[in-house]
Amino acid sequence: MILLTIKVAWLPVGASILFCIYKEKKLQNLIWMLPPLLSVYLLSGNSPIPNDFNYKLNLVNIVFERDHKEDVFHLQNTYVLIFFLISFYIFYKFINKIKSQIFKEYLFLLLGLSFLAALVGGLYTAFFYKLFPDPRLVLLSPVRAMALYQFFFFLLLSYFVVSSRNLFFLRSIIISALFISGISFMEKVDC
C-alpha cells in the first residue's frame, strides 16, 4: 500500500506500525514491519533535490499550483475547515463510547496522530514552507493523509446513528444523507 499511494498511506501505515510497537513487546513478532519501513527509507533517497533555497521554494510553489486544495489545508473552504476541527471533538466523544479496549487505544492513537499531522502539515503549508522549503514534505499531503481518520469518523458516526433509539425512518434518512451528500473533510476539486 505505501509503495503505491504514499500521499494517503503514510499516516495509516505509520499509525498502525506505532500501535503494533506499542502493543507487541517482542521484537521477533515485529519483523513483518521491516518491508514498509525499508520501502520508505529506500524511496526517500530516490529524490535528489538540490540544496538551492530558491529552487526548492519554486518546486513547492509548483506543487501548490498543481495539487492546490488536495495538499493544502488553508486553501479549503472555511466551512470544511470548521467542520474538520469540530470533528476531532466529536471523534473523541465517539471513542469514549467504544467498548473494545484495543480498538479504543488504536482510535486514540489515530486521533492524536491525525490531529498532529493536520496541525503540523497545515502550519507548514501555510507559513513554514517559506522558511524551510521541501517539496517532499508538501507532497506528503496532510489533507490526503486524513483518509483513515475520515473513514473511521464516518464509520463511527454511522454506527452511532444506526444504534440510536431514533425511528428507523429517521436513521435511514441520516445515513442516506451522509452518503448522498458526499460529505468530506476535503473540498471537491474541479478537474
PDB file of C-alpha atoms in Angstrom:
ATOM      1  CA  MET A   1       0.000   0.000   0.000  1.00  0.00           C
ATOM      2  CA  ILE A   2       2.688   2.501   0.946  1.00  0.00           C
ATOM      3  CA  LEU A   3       4.548   1.876  -2.310  1.00  0.00           C
ATOM      4  CA  LEU A   4       1.502   2.753  -4.402  1.00  0.00           C
ATOM      5  CA  THR A   5      -0.099   5.689  -2.621  1.00  0.00           C
ATOM      6  CA  ILE A   6       2.337   7.278  -0.231  1.00  0.00           C
ATOM      7  CA  LYS A   7       0.291  10.504  -0.076  1.00  0.00           C
ATOM      8  CA  VAL A   8      -2.587   8.651   1.538  1.00  0.00           C
ATOM      9  CA  ALA A   9      -0.809   5.709   3.156  1.00  0.00           C
ATOM     10  CA  TRP A  10       1.969   7.259   5.231  1.00  0.00           C
ATOM     11  CA  LEU A  11      -0.269   8.203   8.165  1.00  0.00           C
ATOM     12  CA  PRO A  12      -2.364   4.985   8.351  1.00  0.00           C
ATOM     13  CA  VAL A  13       0.716   2.788   7.940  1.00  0.00           C
ATOM     14  CA  GLY A  14       2.650   4.879  10.458  1.00  0.00           C
ATOM     15  CA  ALA A  15      -0.204   4.771  12.971  1.00  0.00           C
ATOM     16  CA  SER A  16      -0.554   1.016  12.564  1.00  0.00           C
ATOM     17  CA  ILE A  17       3.183   0.456  12.970  1.00  0.00           C
ATOM     18  CA  LEU A  18       3.291   2.613  16.101  1.00  0.00           C
ATOM     19  CA  PHE A  19       0.283   0.799  17.518  1.00  0.00           C
ATOM     20  CA  CYS A  20       1.858  -2.599  16.865  1.00  0.00           C
ATOM     21  CA  ILE A  21       5.103  -1.500  18.505  1.00  0.00           C
ATOM     22  CA  TYR A  22       3.101  -0.226  21.473  1.00  0.00           C
ATOM     23  CA  LYS A  23       1.061  -3.433  21.825  1.00  0.00           C
ATOM     24  CA  GLU A  24       3.660  -6.049  20.882  1.00  0.00           C
ATOM     25  CA  LYS A  25       6.711  -6.079  23.108  1.00  0.00           C
ATOM     26  CA  LYS A  26       8.535  -8.995  21.418  1.00  0.00           C
ATOM     27  CA  LEU A  27      10.913  -7.807  18.720  1.00  0.00           C
ATOM     28  CA  GLN A  28      10.686 -11.083  16.779  1.00  0.00           C
ATOM     29  CA  ASN A  29       6.950 -10.547  16.273  1.00  0.00           C
ATOM     30  CA  LEU A  30       7.566  -7.110  14.768  1.00  0.00           C
ATOM     31  CA  ILE A  31       9.787  -8.356  11.932  1.00  0.00           C
ATOM     32  CA  TRP A  32       6.894  -8.074   9.429  1.00  0.00           C
ATOM     33  CA  MET A  33       7.148  -4.281   9.702  1.00  0.00           C
ATOM     34  CA  LEU A  34      10.564  -4.192   8.055  1.00  0.00           C
ATOM     35  CA  PRO A  35       9.313  -4.183   4.415  1.00  0.00           C
ATOM     36  CA  PRO A  36       7.237  -0.967   4.708  1.00  0.00           C
ATOM     37  CA  LEU A  37       9.928   0.764   6.763  1.00  0.00           C
ATOM     38  CA  LEU A  38      12.609  -0.320   4.312  1.00  0.00           C
ATOM     39  CA  SER A  39      10.440   0.874   1.412  1.00  0.00           C
ATOM     40  CA  VAL A  40      10.066   4.319   2.956  1.00  0.00           C
ATOM     41  CA  TYR A  41      13.800   4.521   3.557  1.00  0.00           C
ATOM     42  CA  LEU A  42      14.641   3.473   0.003  1.00  0.00           C
ATOM     43  CA  LEU A  43      12.048   5.771  -1.567  1.00  0.00           C
ATOM     44  CA  SER A  44      13.167   8.779   0.445  1.00  0.00           C
ATOM     45  CA  GLY A  45      16.668   8.561  -1.031  1.00  0.00           C
ATOM     46  CA  ASN A  46      15.447   8.406  -4.630  1.00  0.00           C
ATOM     47  CA  SER A  47      14.581  12.057  -4.934  1.00  0.00           C
ATOM     48  CA  PRO A  48      17.745  14.107  -5.082  1.00  0.00           C
ATOM     49  CA  ILE A  49      16.808  17.755  -4.726  1.00  0.00           C
ATOM     50  CA  PRO A  50      19.463  20.451  -4.982  1.00  0.00           C
ATOM     51  CA  ASN A  51      20.094  22.406  -1.799  1.00  0.00           C
ATOM     52  CA  ASP A  52      19.388  25.720  -3.509  1.00  0.00           C
ATOM     53  CA  PHE A  53      16.757  27.569  -1.426  1.00  0.00           C
ATOM     54  CA  ASN A  54      15.068  29.303  -4.385  1.00  0.00           C
ATOM     55  CA  TYR A  55      14.944  26.090  -6.410  1.00  0.00           C
ATOM     56  CA  LYS A  56      13.220  24.236  -3.569  1.00  0.00           C
ATOM     57  CA  LEU A  57      10.825  27.128  -2.976  1.00  0.00           C
ATOM     58  CA  ASN A  58       9.955  27.124  -6.670  1.00  0.00           C
ATOM     59  CA  LEU A  59       9.282  23.364  -6.535  1.00  0.00           C
ATOM     60  CA  VAL A  60       6.984  23.847  -3.530  1.00  0.00           C
ATOM     61  CA  ASN A  61       5.066  26.552  -5.396  1.00  0.00           C
ATOM     62  CA  ILE A  62       4.730  24.244  -8.411  1.00  0.00           C
ATOM     63  CA  VAL A  63       3.261  21.547  -6.141  1.00  0.00           C
ATOM     64  CA  PHE A  64       0.824  24.107  -4.684  1.00  0.00           C
ATOM     65  CA  GLU A  65      -0.269  25.177  -8.173  1.00  0.00           C
ATOM     66  CA  ARG A  66      -0.619  21.606  -9.408  1.00  0.00           C
ATOM     67  CA  ASP A  67      -2.348  19.973  -6.435  1.00  0.00           C
ATOM     68  CA  HIS A  68      -3.942  23.088  -4.932  1.00  0.00           C
ATOM     69  CA  LYS A  69      -6.590  22.014  -2.373  1.00  0.00           C
ATOM     70  CA  GLU A  70      -5.512  18.382  -2.373  1.00  0.00           C
ATOM     71  CA  ASP A  71      -2.326  19.149  -0.439  1.00  0.00           C
ATOM     72  CA  VAL A  72      -3.046  22.337   1.489  1.00  0.00           C
ATOM     73  CA  PHE A  73      -5.484  22.868   4.366  1.00  0.00           C
ATOM     74  CA  HIS A  74      -5.650  26.662   4.305  1.00  0.00           C
ATOM     75  CA  LEU A  75      -6.970  26.647   0.729  1.00  0.00           C
ATOM     76  CA  GLN A  76     -10.002  24.587   1.777  1.00  0.00           C
ATOM     77  CA  ASN A  77     -13.386  26.209   2.249  1.00  0.00           C
ATOM     78  CA  THR A  78     -13.775  27.795   5.711  1.00  0.00           C
ATOM     79  CA  TYR A  79     -16.844  25.682   6.490  1.00  0.00           C
ATOM     80  CA  VAL A  80     -14.959  22.500   5.615  1.00  0.00           C
ATOM     81  CA  LEU A  81     -12.132  23.500   7.965  1.00  0.00           C
ATOM     82  CA  ILE A  82     -14.535  24.354  10.796  1.00  0.00           C
ATOM     83  CA  PHE A  83     -16.327  21.018  10.387  1.00  0.00           C
ATOM     84  CA  PHE A  84     -12.952  19.256  10.280  1.00  0.00           C
ATOM     85  CA  LEU A  85     -11.824  20.877  13.550  1.00  0.00           C
ATOM     86  CA  ILE A  86     -15.134  20.133  15.270  1.00  0.00           C
ATOM     87  CA  SER A  87     -14.883  16.534  14.085  1.00  0.00           C
ATOM     88  CA  PHE A  88     -11.864  15.953  16.343  1.00  0.00           C
ATOM     89  CA  TYR A  89     -14.000  16.667  19.410  1.00  0.00           C
ATOM     90  CA  ILE A  90     -16.866  14.532  18.079  1.00  0.00           C
ATOM     91  CA  PHE A  91     -14.432  11.712  17.271  1.00  0.00           C
ATOM     92  CA  TYR A  92     -13.089  11.899  20.837  1.00  0.00           C
ATOM     93  CA  LYS A  93     -16.634  11.564  22.191  1.00  0.00           C
ATOM     94  CA  PHE A  94     -17.295   8.604  19.875  1.00  0.00           C
ATOM     95  CA  ILE A  95     -14.133   6.846  21.051  1.00  0.00           C
ATOM     96  CA  ASN A  96     -15.230   7.086  24.677  1.00  0.00           C
ATOM     97  CA  LYS A  97     -18.393   5.130  23.805  1.00  0.00           C
ATOM     98  CA  ILE A  98     -16.487   2.219  22.245  1.00  0.00           C
ATOM     99  CA  LYS A  99     -16.426  -0.925  24.381  1.00  0.00           C
ATOM    100  CA  SER A 100     -13.406  -2.709  22.897  1.00  0.00           C
ATOM    101  CA  GLN A 101     -10.310  -1.501  24.751  1.00  0.00           C
ATOM    102  CA  ILE A 102      -7.834  -2.392  21.990  1.00  0.00           C
ATOM    103  CA  PHE A 103      -9.939  -0.634  19.328  1.00  0.00           C
ATOM    104  CA  LYS A 104     -10.294   2.351  21.645  1.00  0.00           C
ATOM    105  CA  GLU A 105      -6.499   2.551  22.073  1.00  0.00           C
ATOM    106  CA  TYR A 106      -5.963   2.402  18.308  1.00  0.00           C
ATOM    107  CA  LEU A 107      -8.537   5.127  17.690  1.00  0.00           C
ATOM    108  CA  PHE A 108      -6.968   7.372  20.349  1.00  0.00           C
ATOM    109  CA  LEU A 109      -3.580   6.919  18.661  1.00  0.00           C
ATOM    110  CA  LEU A 110      -5.154   7.657  15.271  1.00  0.00           C
ATOM    111  CA  LEU A 111      -6.883  10.748  16.677  1.00  0.00           C
ATOM    112  CA  GLY A 112      -3.657  12.081  18.181  1.00  0.00           C
ATOM    113  CA  LEU A 113      -1.553  11.413  15.095  1.00  0.00           C
ATOM    114  CA  SER A 114      -4.214  12.819  12.768  1.00  0.00           C
ATOM    115  CA  PHE A 115      -4.503  15.998  14.818  1.00  0.00           C
ATOM    116  CA  LEU A 116      -0.713  16.336  14.944  1.00  0.00           C
ATOM    117  CA  ALA A 117      -0.378  15.705  11.190  1.00  0.00           C
ATOM    118  CA  ALA A 118      -3.140  18.216  10.418  1.00  0.00           C
ATOM    119  CA  LEU A 119      -1.623  20.832  12.723  1.00  0.00           C
ATOM    120  CA  VAL A 120       1.981  20.431  11.582  1.00  0.00           C
ATOM    121  CA  GLY A 121       1.031  19.938   7.921  1.00  0.00           C
ATOM    122  CA  GLY A 122      -1.341  22.889   7.993  1.00  0.00           C
ATOM    123  CA  LEU A 123       1.200  25.205   9.605  1.00  0.00           C
ATOM    124  CA  TYR A 124       3.975  24.052   7.283  1.00  0.00           C
ATOM    125  CA  THR A 125       1.984  24.515   4.081  1.00  0.00           C
ATOM    126  CA  ALA A 126       0.593  27.861   5.253  1.00  0.00           C
ATOM    127  CA  PHE A 127       3.696  29.503   6.726  1.00  0.00           C
ATOM    128  CA  PHE A 128       6.848  27.485   7.312  1.00  0.00           C
ATOM    129  CA  TYR A 129       7.430  26.316   3.756  1.00  0.00           C
ATOM    130  CA  LYS A 130       8.754  29.833   3.089  1.00  0.00           C
ATOM    131  CA  LEU A 131      11.467  29.342   5.720  1.00  0.00           C
ATOM    132  CA  PHE A 132      12.295  25.677   5.063  1.00  0.00           C
ATOM    133  CA  PRO A 133      11.045  24.736   1.600  1.00  0.00           C
ATOM    134  CA  ASP A 134      10.999  20.999   0.952  1.00  0.00           C
ATOM    135  CA  PRO A 135       8.646  19.739  -1.759  1.00  0.00           C
ATOM    136  CA  ARG A 136       8.789  16.212  -0.318  1.00  0.00           C
ATOM    137  CA  LEU A 137       7.046  17.445   2.839  1.00  0.00           C
ATOM    138  CA  VAL A 138       4.325  19.152   0.820  1.00  0.00           C
ATOM    139  CA  LEU A 139       3.863  16.035  -1.315  1.00  0.00           C
ATOM    140  CA  LEU A 140       3.101  14.035   1.843  1.00  0.00           C
ATOM    141  CA  SER A 141      -0.199  15.916   1.666  1.00  0.00           C
ATOM    142  CA  PRO A 142      -1.655  16.358   5.152  1.00  0.00           C
ATOM    143  CA  VAL A 143      -5.101  16.694   3.544  1.00  0.00           C
ATOM    144  CA  ARG A 144      -4.999  13.299   1.827  1.00  0.00           C
ATOM    145  CA  ALA A 145      -3.364  11.698   4.866  1.00  0.00           C
ATOM    146  CA  MET A 146      -6.631  12.241   6.755  1.00  0.00           C
ATOM    147  CA  ALA A 147      -8.295   9.443   4.765  1.00  0.00           C
ATOM    148  CA  LEU A 148      -8.123   6.849   7.564  1.00  0.00           C
ATOM    149  CA  TYR A 149      -9.274   9.376  10.157  1.00  0.00           C
ATOM    150  CA  GLN A 150     -12.160  10.372   7.896  1.00  0.00           C
ATOM    151  CA  PHE A 151     -13.048   6.723   7.262  1.00  0.00           C
ATOM    152  CA  PHE A 152     -13.243   5.892  10.978  1.00  0.00           C
ATOM    153  CA  PHE A 153     -15.052   9.136  11.769  1.00  0.00           C
ATOM    154  CA  PHE A 154     -17.873   8.401   9.330  1.00  0.00           C
ATOM    155  CA  LEU A 155     -17.869   4.715  10.268  1.00  0.00           C
ATOM    156  CA  LEU A 156     -18.362   5.604  13.945  1.00  0.00           C
ATOM    157  CA  LEU A 157     -20.901   8.284  13.063  1.00  0.00           C
ATOM    158  CA  SER A 158     -22.881   5.762  11.025  1.00  0.00           C
ATOM    159  CA  TYR A 159     -22.622   3.162  13.790  1.00  0.00           C
ATOM    160  CA  PHE A 160     -23.929   5.514  16.456  1.00  0.00           C
ATOM    161  CA  VAL A 161     -26.740   6.780  14.225  1.00  0.00           C
ATOM    162  CA  VAL A 162     -27.824   3.221  13.412  1.00  0.00           C
ATOM    163  CA  SER A 163     -27.600   2.093  17.041  1.00  0.00           C
ATOM    164  CA  SER A 164     -29.511   5.120  18.315  1.00  0.00           C
ATOM    165  CA  ARG A 165     -33.083   4.785  19.519  1.00  0.00           C
ATOM    166  CA  ASN A 166     -34.472   7.072  16.829  1.00  0.00           C
ATOM    167  CA  LEU A 167     -37.094   5.862  14.403  1.00  0.00           C
ATOM    168  CA  PHE A 168     -35.858   3.612  11.627  1.00  0.00           C
ATOM    169  CA  PHE A 169     -37.051   6.158   9.066  1.00  0.00           C
ATOM    170  CA  LEU A 170     -35.025   8.968  10.692  1.00  0.00           C
ATOM    171  CA  ARG A 171     -31.904   6.796  10.947  1.00  0.00           C
ATOM    172  CA  SER A 172     -32.259   5.829   7.285  1.00  0.00           C
ATOM    173  CA  ILE A 173     -32.554   9.470   6.235  1.00  0.00           C
ATOM    174  CA  ILE A 174     -29.452  10.472   8.217  1.00  0.00           C
ATOM    175  CA  ILE A 175     -27.322   7.621   6.840  1.00  0.00           C
ATOM    176  CA  SER A 176     -28.566   8.243   3.296  1.00  0.00           C
ATOM    177  CA  ALA A 177     -27.837  11.957   3.617  1.00  0.00           C
ATOM    178  CA  LEU A 178     -24.266  11.208   4.699  1.00  0.00           C
ATOM    179  CA  PHE A 179     -23.553   9.151   1.604  1.00  0.00           C
ATOM    180  CA  ILE A 180     -25.630  11.035  -0.958  1.00  0.00           C
ATOM    181  CA  SER A 181     -24.257  14.433   0.031  1.00  0.00           C
ATOM    182  CA  GLY A 182     -20.675  13.211  -0.255  1.00  0.00           C
ATOM    183  CA  ILE A 183     -19.655  14.976   2.944  1.00  0.00           C
ATOM    184  CA  SER A 184     -15.906  15.071   3.212  1.00  0.00           C
ATOM    185  CA  PHE A 185     -13.156  16.898   5.043  1.00  0.00           C
ATOM    186  CA  MET A 186     -11.673  17.818   1.685  1.00  0.00           C
ATOM    187  CA  GLU A 187     -13.416  20.215  -0.620  1.00  0.00           C
ATOM    188  CA  LYS A 188     -14.244  18.806  -4.030  1.00  0.00           C
ATOM    189  CA  VAL A 189     -11.608  19.674  -6.600  1.00  0.00           C
ATOM    190  CA  ASP A 190     -12.648  20.773 -10.065  1.00  0.00           C
ATOM    191  CA  CYS A 191     -10.981  18.838 -12.864  1.00  0.00           C
TER     192      CYS A 191
END
